[in-house]
Structures are given as C-alpha cells and as structure tokens.
Amino acid sequence: VYSTWNAFLALNRNEGKGQCWGYSIWGGACSDVDFTGVTDIYSGGHVFVALDKNTGKAQCWGPSAEGGDCSSIAFGGVTQVYSTWAAFVAWNTNTGKAQC
C-alpha cells in the first residue's frame, strides 16, 4: 500500500492490478492506469508514479501542476525517482542524467 496526503494505492503486482481511494483529484482515482508490469511506485504530496523499469513505461496521476503529468519524461533507463511535495525527478544513475 502506498499513499499521498489524500489518497492510497493498493497494488497487486502478480495480477497487474491496482486500486486507489481517497480524494480523486489528489491521486485517489486510478481506474485508467494499467498496472501490468509495474516494478515501482513513487508518491508525492498528491500524485503517484507507476514505473516499469524493464520497459521504461511510466504513468502518473494526480494534479498535473504537482507532477501528475509525466508525459514529457523519458523513463527509459531511469534507476531512481525522488519526490517532493509538488515534483518528481527521474534519475539514471548510470549516466547521471536527471529529468523533472
């Protein structure tokens, strides 16, 4: 189980399913997220990131102004993700390249 300030996520990696609850606008709504293959979950103040490190596919949800829109980030090769209240940084420790 993972959490933000206002929402929770329960992930079943074996089945590739997740369930969110809490305030929908702050990460509590994830019915559109495909959890198949997700290896890591990261959370910030009101957002979640579901990452498949094997494929570099990531999905983010929650308020876009707080990191809930990660469509401009290339997650291929990312080895670590760090969060603050309102942002994420995706870091490839092998190359030293970071994106936020």
Tab-separated table of N, CA, C and O in Angstrom:
chain	number	residue	atom	x	y	z
A	1	VAL	N	0.855	-1.181	0.000
A	1	VAL	CA	0.000	0.000	0.000
A	1	VAL	C	0.894	1.235	0.000
A	1	VAL	O	1.882	1.293	0.739
A	2	TYR	N	0.545	2.193	-0.839
A	2	TYR	CA	1.282	3.444	-0.985
A	2	TYR	C	0.327	4.595	-0.684
A	2	TYR	O	-0.891	4.436	-0.784
A	3	SER	N	0.881	5.758	-0.363
A	3	SER	CA	-0.012	6.867	-0.008
A	3	SER	C	0.525	8.212	-0.461
A	3	SER	O	1.723	8.397	-0.658
A	4	THR	N	-0.416	9.128	-0.640
A	4	THR	CA	-0.136	10.552	-0.758
A	4	THR	C	-0.787	11.167	0.485
A	4	THR	O	-1.247	10.444	1.365
A	5	TRP	N	-0.867	12.467	0.525
A	5	TRP	CA	-1.523	13.091	1.677
A	5	TRP	C	-3.022	12.794	1.713
A	5	TRP	O	-3.617	12.782	2.777
A	6	ASN	N	-3.619	12.580	0.547
A	6	ASN	CA	-5.077	12.452	0.483
A	6	ASN	C	-5.567	11.219	-0.241
A	6	ASN	O	-6.751	11.138	-0.568
A	7	ALA	N	-4.697	10.257	-0.533
A	7	ALA	CA	-5.130	9.075	-1.273
A	7	ALA	C	-4.212	7.888	-0.977
A	7	ALA	O	-3.093	8.051	-0.492
A	8	PHE	N	-4.732	6.707	-1.303
A	8	PHE	CA	-3.990	5.461	-1.134
A	8	PHE	C	-4.023	4.658	-2.421
A	8	PHE	O	-4.942	4.794	-3.228
A	9	LEU	N	-3.037	3.792	-2.588
A	9	LEU	CA	-2.968	2.862	-3.706
A	9	LEU	C	-2.569	1.503	-3.160
A	9	LEU	O	-1.550	1.383	-2.475
A	10	ALA	N	-3.372	0.500	-3.446
A	10	ALA	CA	-3.027	-0.886	-3.140
A	10	ALA	C	-2.680	-1.552	-4.463
A	10	ALA	O	-3.479	-1.530	-5.402
A	11	LEU	N	-1.491	-2.113	-4.552
A	11	LEU	CA	-1.005	-2.711	-5.793
A	11	LEU	C	-0.828	-4.208	-5.627
A	11	LEU	O	-0.212	-4.668	-4.665
A	12	ASN	N	-1.361	-4.959	-6.595
A	12	ASN	CA	-1.128	-6.395	-6.682
A	12	ASN	C	-0.264	-6.610	-7.923
A	12	ASN	O	-0.773	-6.674	-9.038
A	13	ARG	N	1.043	-6.692	-7.724
A	13	ARG	CA	1.972	-6.837	-8.856
A	13	ARG	C	1.745	-8.149	-9.602
A	13	ARG	O	1.906	-8.211	-10.813
A	14	ASN	N	1.404	-9.209	-8.880
A	14	ASN	CA	1.212	-10.514	-9.519
A	14	ASN	C	0.085	-10.493	-10.536
A	14	ASN	O	0.164	-11.156	-11.569
A	15	GLU	N	-0.967	-9.739	-10.249
A	15	GLU	CA	-2.117	-9.659	-11.160
A	15	GLU	C	-2.085	-8.419	-12.037
A	15	GLU	O	-2.925	-8.268	-12.920
A	16	GLY	N	-1.157	-7.498	-11.782
A	16	GLY	CA	-1.091	-6.267	-12.559
A	16	GLY	C	-2.291	-5.372	-12.331
A	16	GLY	O	-2.750	-4.694	-13.246
A	17	LYS	N	-2.763	-5.340	-11.083
A	17	LYS	CA	-3.945	-4.534	-10.761
A	17	LYS	C	-3.658	-3.628	-9.580
A	17	LYS	O	-2.901	-3.979	-8.674
A	18	GLY	N	-4.281	-2.475	-9.614
A	18	GLY	CA	-4.169	-1.527	-8.516
A	18	GLY	C	-5.524	-0.939	-8.199
A	18	GLY	O	-6.400	-0.867	-9.068
A	19	GLN	N	-5.685	-0.554	-6.954
A	19	GLN	CA	-6.929	0.094	-6.539
A	19	GLN	C	-6.570	1.328	-5.729
A	19	GLN	O	-5.746	1.263	-4.814
A	20	CYS	N	-7.182	2.460	-6.095
A	20	CYS	CA	-6.943	3.722	-5.405
A	20	CYS	C	-8.208	4.179	-4.703
A	20	CYS	O	-9.316	3.896	-5.158
A	21	TRP	N	-8.026	4.897	-3.608
A	21	TRP	CA	-9.156	5.506	-2.929
A	21	TRP	C	-8.672	6.755	-2.207
A	21	TRP	O	-7.488	6.960	-2.018
A	22	GLY	N	-9.613	7.587	-1.861
A	22	GLY	CA	-9.326	8.882	-1.255
A	22	GLY	C	-9.840	9.965	-2.190
A	22	GLY	O	-10.720	9.724	-3.015
A	23	TYR	N	-9.306	11.163	-2.081
A	23	TYR	CA	-9.736	12.270	-2.935
A	23	TYR	C	-9.292	12.002	-4.366
A	23	TYR	O	-8.097	11.899	-4.647
A	24	SER	N	-10.251	11.908	-5.262
A	24	SER	CA	-9.948	11.523	-6.643
A	24	SER	C	-9.006	12.503	-7.334
A	24	SER	O	-8.132	12.090	-8.098
A	25	ILE	N	-9.146	13.790	-7.085
A	25	ILE	CA	-8.297	14.770	-7.767
A	25	ILE	C	-6.868	14.767	-7.242
A	25	ILE	O	-5.970	15.304	-7.875
A	26	TRP	N	-6.627	14.160	-6.107
A	26	TRP	CA	-5.298	14.130	-5.496
A	26	TRP	C	-4.739	12.714	-5.438
A	26	TRP	O	-4.153	12.298	-4.456
A	27	GLY	N	-4.934	11.965	-6.518
A	27	GLY	CA	-4.344	10.642	-6.630
A	27	GLY	C	-5.267	9.485	-6.300
A	27	GLY	O	-4.873	8.332	-6.441
A	28	GLY	N	-6.482	9.764	-5.871
A	28	GLY	CA	-7.402	8.707	-5.459
A	28	GLY	C	-8.158	8.042	-6.589
A	28	GLY	O	-8.979	7.165	-6.343
A	29	ALA	N	-7.900	8.431	-7.826
A	29	ALA	CA	-8.572	7.830	-8.986
A	29	ALA	C	-7.526	7.260	-9.940
A	29	ALA	O	-6.747	8.005	-10.525
A	30	CYS	N	-7.511	5.936	-10.075
A	30	CYS	CA	-6.509	5.314	-10.955
A	30	CYS	C	-7.121	4.238	-11.840
A	30	CYS	O	-6.403	3.347	-12.313
A	31	SER	N	-8.405	4.329	-12.113
A	31	SER	CA	-9.061	3.297	-12.922
A	31	SER	C	-8.524	3.250	-14.357
A	31	SER	O	-8.628	2.223	-15.019
A	32	ASP	N	-7.909	4.332	-14.835
A	32	ASP	CA	-7.349	4.362	-16.194
A	32	ASP	C	-5.895	3.907	-16.254
A	32	ASP	O	-5.308	3.865	-17.330
A	33	VAL	N	-5.317	3.569	-15.120
A	33	VAL	CA	-3.901	3.190	-15.074
A	33	VAL	C	-3.771	1.683	-15.311
A	33	VAL	O	-4.484	0.881	-14.723
A	34	ASP	N	-2.837	1.322	-16.180
A	34	ASP	CA	-2.534	-0.085	-16.442
A	34	ASP	C	-1.337	-0.472	-15.577
A	34	ASP	O	-0.225	-0.006	-15.804
A	35	PHE	N	-1.557	-1.299	-14.585
A	35	PHE	CA	-0.508	-1.676	-13.647
A	35	PHE	C	0.270	-2.916	-14.080
A	35	PHE	O	1.155	-3.370	-13.359
A	36	THR	N	-0.013	-3.436	-15.252
A	36	THR	CA	0.702	-4.610	-15.753
A	36	THR	C	2.189	-4.298	-15.891
A	36	THR	O	2.573	-3.324	-16.530
A	37	GLY	N	3.032	-5.092	-15.260
A	37	GLY	CA	4.478	-4.929	-15.367
A	37	GLY	C	5.085	-3.863	-14.477
A	37	GLY	O	6.300	-3.656	-14.511
A	38	VAL	N	4.285	-3.174	-13.688
A	38	VAL	CA	4.815	-2.108	-12.836
A	38	VAL	C	5.792	-2.700	-11.823
A	38	VAL	O	5.494	-3.670	-11.137
A	39	THR	N	6.987	-2.120	-11.771
A	39	THR	CA	8.013	-2.575	-10.844
A	39	THR	C	8.149	-1.674	-9.625
A	39	THR	O	8.582	-2.123	-8.570
A	40	ASP	N	7.800	-0.404	-9.783
A	40	ASP	CA	7.977	0.557	-8.695
A	40	ASP	C	6.838	1.569	-8.663
A	40	ASP	O	6.330	1.963	-9.716
A	41	ILE	N	6.493	1.989	-7.470
A	41	ILE	CA	5.517	3.064	-7.253
A	41	ILE	C	6.217	4.148	-6.455
A	41	ILE	O	6.928	3.867	-5.490
A	42	TYR	N	6.000	5.393	-6.864
A	42	TYR	CA	6.527	6.539	-6.137
A	42	TYR	C	5.361	7.480	-5.870
A	42	TYR	O	4.411	7.540	-6.651
A	43	SER	N	5.439	8.217	-4.774
A	43	SER	CA	4.364	9.162	-4.471
A	43	SER	C	4.944	10.477	-3.993
A	43	SER	O	6.041	10.539	-3.442
A	44	GLY	N	4.169	11.525	-4.258
A	44	GLY	CA	4.487	12.862	-3.777
A	44	GLY	C	3.329	13.346	-2.924
A	44	GLY	O	2.546	12.545	-2.415
A	45	GLY	N	3.180	14.635	-2.805
A	45	GLY	CA	2.116	15.189	-1.972
A	45	GLY	C	0.726	14.745	-2.382
A	45	GLY	O	-0.083	14.349	-1.547
A	46	HIS	N	0.435	14.803	-3.679
A	46	HIS	CA	-0.889	14.448	-4.193
A	46	HIS	C	-0.826	13.607	-5.458
A	46	HIS	O	-1.812	13.515	-6.174
A	47	VAL	N	0.315	13.032	-5.771
A	47	VAL	CA	0.477	12.324	-7.043
A	47	VAL	C	1.189	10.986	-6.857
A	47	VAL	O	1.899	10.774	-5.882
A	48	PHE	N	0.968	10.108	-7.833
A	48	PHE	CA	1.641	8.819	-7.887
A	48	PHE	C	2.343	8.664	-9.231
A	48	PHE	O	1.906	9.214	-10.237
A	49	VAL	N	3.418	7.861	-9.246
A	49	VAL	CA	4.075	7.421	-10.467
A	49	VAL	C	4.156	5.906	-10.403
A	49	VAL	O	4.651	5.350	-9.416
A	50	ALA	N	3.663	5.237	-11.434
A	50	ALA	CA	3.797	3.789	-11.580
A	50	ALA	C	4.812	3.559	-12.688
A	50	ALA	O	4.602	3.970	-13.819
A	51	LEU	N	5.927	2.914	-12.363
A	51	LEU	CA	7.032	2.751	-13.304
A	51	LEU	C	7.324	1.276	-13.548
A	51	LEU	O	7.390	0.482	-12.613
A	52	ASP	N	7.508	0.935	-14.813
A	52	ASP	CA	8.023	-0.373	-15.205
A	52	ASP	C	9.461	-0.136	-15.651
A	52	ASP	O	9.708	0.341	-16.757
A	53	LYS	N	10.422	-0.424	-14.778
A	53	LYS	CA	11.833	-0.182	-15.103
A	53	LYS	C	12.316	-1.062	-16.246
A	53	LYS	O	13.283	-0.718	-16.917
A	54	ASN	N	11.655	-2.173	-16.489
A	54	ASN	CA	12.073	-3.069	-17.566
A	54	ASN	C	11.790	-2.494	-18.949
A	54	ASN	O	12.543	-2.727	-19.887
A	55	THR	N	10.699	-1.746	-19.081
A	55	THR	CA	10.323	-1.183	-20.376
A	55	THR	C	10.500	0.332	-20.453
A	55	THR	O	10.436	0.903	-21.536
A	56	GLY	N	10.655	0.991	-19.303
A	56	GLY	CA	10.744	2.446	-19.284
A	56	GLY	C	9.394	3.124	-19.371
A	56	GLY	O	9.302	4.327	-19.543
A	57	LYS	N	8.314	2.354	-19.222
A	57	LYS	CA	6.969	2.925	-19.274
A	57	LYS	C	6.583	3.427	-17.882
A	57	LYS	O	6.743	2.711	-16.896
A	58	ALA	N	6.080	4.657	-17.837
A	58	ALA	CA	5.616	5.235	-16.578
A	58	ALA	C	4.266	5.893	-16.785
A	58	ALA	O	3.970	6.408	-17.859
A	59	GLN	N	3.480	5.857	-15.738
A	59	GLN	CA	2.178	6.519	-15.745
A	59	GLN	C	2.081	7.331	-14.461
A	59	GLN	O	2.431	6.846	-13.388
A	60	CYS	N	1.626	8.562	-14.598
A	60	CYS	CA	1.488	9.461	-13.458
A	60	CYS	C	0.047	9.925	-13.358
A	60	CYS	O	-0.622	10.092	-14.376
A	61	TRP	N	-0.414	10.134	-12.151
A	61	TRP	CA	-1.757	10.678	-11.974
A	61	TRP	C	-1.822	11.500	-10.701
A	61	TRP	O	-1.041	11.334	-9.791
A	62	GLY	N	-2.767	12.414	-10.713
A	62	GLY	CA	-2.918	13.437	-9.687
A	62	GLY	C	-2.843	14.786	-10.389
A	62	GLY	O	-2.820	14.849	-11.623
A	63	PRO	N	-2.801	15.881	-9.655
A	63	PRO	CA	-2.759	17.202	-10.288
A	63	PRO	C	-1.510	17.377	-11.158
A	63	PRO	O	-0.393	17.121	-10.701
A	64	SER	N	-1.704	17.799	-12.397
A	64	SER	CA	-0.574	17.941	-13.317
A	64	SER	C	0.447	18.956	-12.815
A	64	SER	O	1.643	18.795	-13.042
A	65	ALA	N	0.006	19.989	-12.137
A	65	ALA	CA	0.924	21.008	-11.634
A	65	ALA	C	1.821	20.482	-10.512
A	65	ALA	O	2.818	21.118	-10.159
A	66	GLU	N	1.511	19.312	-9.978
A	66	GLU	CA	2.301	18.724	-8.884
A	66	GLU	C	3.012	17.444	-9.320
A	66	GLU	O	3.450	16.659	-8.480
A	67	GLY	N	3.111	17.208	-10.626
A	67	GLY	CA	3.806	16.029	-11.119
A	67	GLY	C	2.903	14.942	-11.663
A	67	GLY	O	3.370	13.880	-12.059
A	68	GLY	N	1.607	15.194	-11.715
A	68	GLY	CA	0.656	14.192	-12.186
A	68	GLY	C	0.633	13.997	-13.690
A	68	GLY	O	-0.054	13.117	-14.194
A	69	ASP	N	1.388	14.800	-14.421
A	69	ASP	CA	1.526	14.630	-15.866
A	69	ASP	C	3.007	14.440	-16.166
A	69	ASP	O	3.791	15.385	-16.106
A	70	CYS	N	3.404	13.219	-16.462
A	70	CYS	CA	4.817	12.939	-16.737
A	70	CYS	C	5.041	12.545	-18.191
A	70	CYS	O	6.025	11.899	-18.524
A	71	SER	N	4.143	12.981	-19.062
A	71	SER	CA	4.219	12.588	-20.467
A	71	SER	C	5.468	13.125	-21.171
A	71	SER	O	5.885	12.586	-22.192
A	72	SER	N	6.103	14.155	-20.636
A	72	SER	CA	7.295	14.708	-21.273
A	72	SER	C	8.593	14.065	-20.779
A	72	SER	O	9.664	14.382	-21.262
A	73	ILE	N	8.492	13.144	-19.844
A	73	ILE	CA	9.672	12.482	-19.274
A	73	ILE	C	9.925	11.163	-19.997
A	73	ILE	O	9.013	10.363	-20.172
A	74	ALA	N	11.164	10.938	-20.396
A	74	ALA	CA	11.570	9.660	-20.988
A	74	ALA	C	12.127	8.790	-19.868
A	74	ALA	O	13.209	9.057	-19.358
A	75	PHE	N	11.379	7.785	-19.457
A	75	PHE	CA	11.753	6.966	-18.308
A	75	PHE	C	12.667	5.792	-18.655
A	75	PHE	O	13.072	5.058	-17.765
A	76	GLY	N	12.991	5.603	-19.917
A	76	GLY	CA	13.904	4.524	-20.293
A	76	GLY	C	15.248	4.696	-19.605
A	76	GLY	O	15.854	5.764	-19.681
A	77	GLY	N	15.722	3.683	-18.913
A	77	GLY	CA	16.999	3.736	-18.209
A	77	GLY	C	16.959	4.388	-16.843
A	77	GLY	O	17.969	4.415	-16.142
A	78	VAL	N	15.808	4.905	-16.432
A	78	VAL	CA	15.693	5.532	-15.115
A	78	VAL	C	15.899	4.473	-14.040
A	78	VAL	O	15.316	3.394	-14.084
A	79	THR	N	16.763	4.789	-13.081
A	79	THR	CA	17.052	3.851	-11.999
A	79	THR	C	16.483	4.304	-10.660
A	79	THR	O	16.269	3.487	-9.778
A	80	GLN	N	16.232	5.591	-10.518
A	80	GLN	CA	15.694	6.132	-9.269
A	80	GLN	C	14.707	7.254	-9.578
A	80	GLN	O	14.890	7.988	-10.543
A	81	VAL	N	13.706	7.390	-8.738
A	81	VAL	CA	12.775	8.517	-8.799
A	81	VAL	C	12.686	9.082	-7.387
A	81	VAL	O	12.512	8.330	-6.422
A	82	TYR	N	12.831	10.389	-7.277
A	82	TYR	CA	12.716	11.058	-5.985
A	82	TYR	C	11.588	12.068	-6.068
A	82	TYR	O	11.322	12.630	-7.126
A	83	SER	N	10.942	12.310	-4.938
A	83	SER	CA	9.795	13.213	-4.953
A	83	SER	C	9.900	14.257	-3.853
A	83	SER	O	10.573	14.064	-2.841
A	84	THR	N	9.211	15.364	-4.096
A	84	THR	CA	8.975	16.383	-3.085
A	84	THR	C	7.465	16.522	-2.986
A	84	THR	O	6.718	15.730	-3.567
A	85	TRP	N	7.024	17.527	-2.319
A	85	TRP	CA	5.590	17.764	-2.195
A	85	TRP	C	4.933	17.956	-3.558
A	85	TRP	O	3.837	17.474	-3.791
A	86	ALA	N	5.611	18.649	-4.474
A	86	ALA	CA	4.960	19.020	-5.729
A	86	ALA	C	5.784	18.733	-6.980
A	86	ALA	O	5.583	19.371	-8.002
A	87	ALA	N	6.709	17.783	-6.916
A	87	ALA	CA	7.511	17.482	-8.101
A	87	ALA	C	8.207	16.129	-7.957
A	87	ALA	O	8.358	15.616	-6.850
A	88	PHE	N	8.630	15.591	-9.105
A	88	PHE	CA	9.433	14.379	-9.159
A	88	PHE	C	10.693	14.658	-9.953
A	88	PHE	O	10.705	15.518	-10.827
A	89	VAL	N	11.739	13.898	-9.684
A	89	VAL	CA	12.910	13.885	-10.548
A	89	VAL	C	13.189	12.422	-10.879
A	89	VAL	O	13.170	11.562	-10.000
A	90	ALA	N	13.368	12.142	-12.161
A	90	ALA	CA	13.687	10.797	-12.635
A	90	ALA	C	15.167	10.794	-12.975
A	90	ALA	O	15.632	11.607	-13.777
A	91	TRP	N	15.925	9.871	-12.374
A	91	TRP	CA	17.371	9.903	-12.470
A	91	TRP	C	17.909	8.577	-12.977
A	91	TRP	O	17.504	7.505	-12.523
A	92	ASN	N	18.815	8.653	-13.934
A	92	ASN	CA	19.535	7.485	-14.407
A	92	ASN	C	20.916	7.542	-13.770
A	92	ASN	O	21.761	8.339	-14.159
A	93	THR	N	21.130	6.706	-12.751
A	93	THR	CA	22.400	6.754	-12.015
A	93	THR	C	23.574	6.262	-12.861
A	93	THR	O	24.720	6.559	-12.552
A	94	ASN	N	23.305	5.528	-13.931
A	94	ASN	CA	24.376	5.055	-14.802
A	94	ASN	C	24.953	6.158	-15.681
A	94	ASN	O	26.143	6.167	-15.966
A	95	THR	N	24.088	7.082	-16.118
A	95	THR	CA	24.538	8.166	-16.992
A	95	THR	C	24.620	9.517	-16.279
A	95	THR	O	25.201	10.450	-16.802
A	96	GLY	N	23.989	9.615	-15.108
A	96	GLY	CA	23.945	10.876	-14.391
A	96	GLY	C	22.879	11.825	-14.900
A	96	GLY	O	22.748	12.939	-14.424
A	97	LYS	N	22.077	11.379	-15.873
A	97	LYS	CA	21.038	12.233	-16.447
A	97	LYS	C	19.802	12.245	-15.549
A	97	LYS	O	19.339	11.208	-15.096
A	98	ALA	N	19.303	13.448	-15.298
A	98	ALA	CA	18.096	13.623	-14.495
A	98	ALA	C	17.069	14.429	-15.277
A	98	ALA	O	17.436	15.295	-16.078
A	99	GLN	N	15.806	14.133	-15.044
A	99	GLN	CA	14.696	14.846	-15.695
A	99	GLN	C	13.660	15.179	-14.648
A	99	GLN	O	13.389	14.387	-13.759
A	100	CYS	N	13.067	16.367	-14.769
A	100	CYS	CA	11.988	16.731	-13.865
A	100	CYS	C	10.965	17.575	-14.575
A	100	CYS	O	11.088	17.859	-15.721
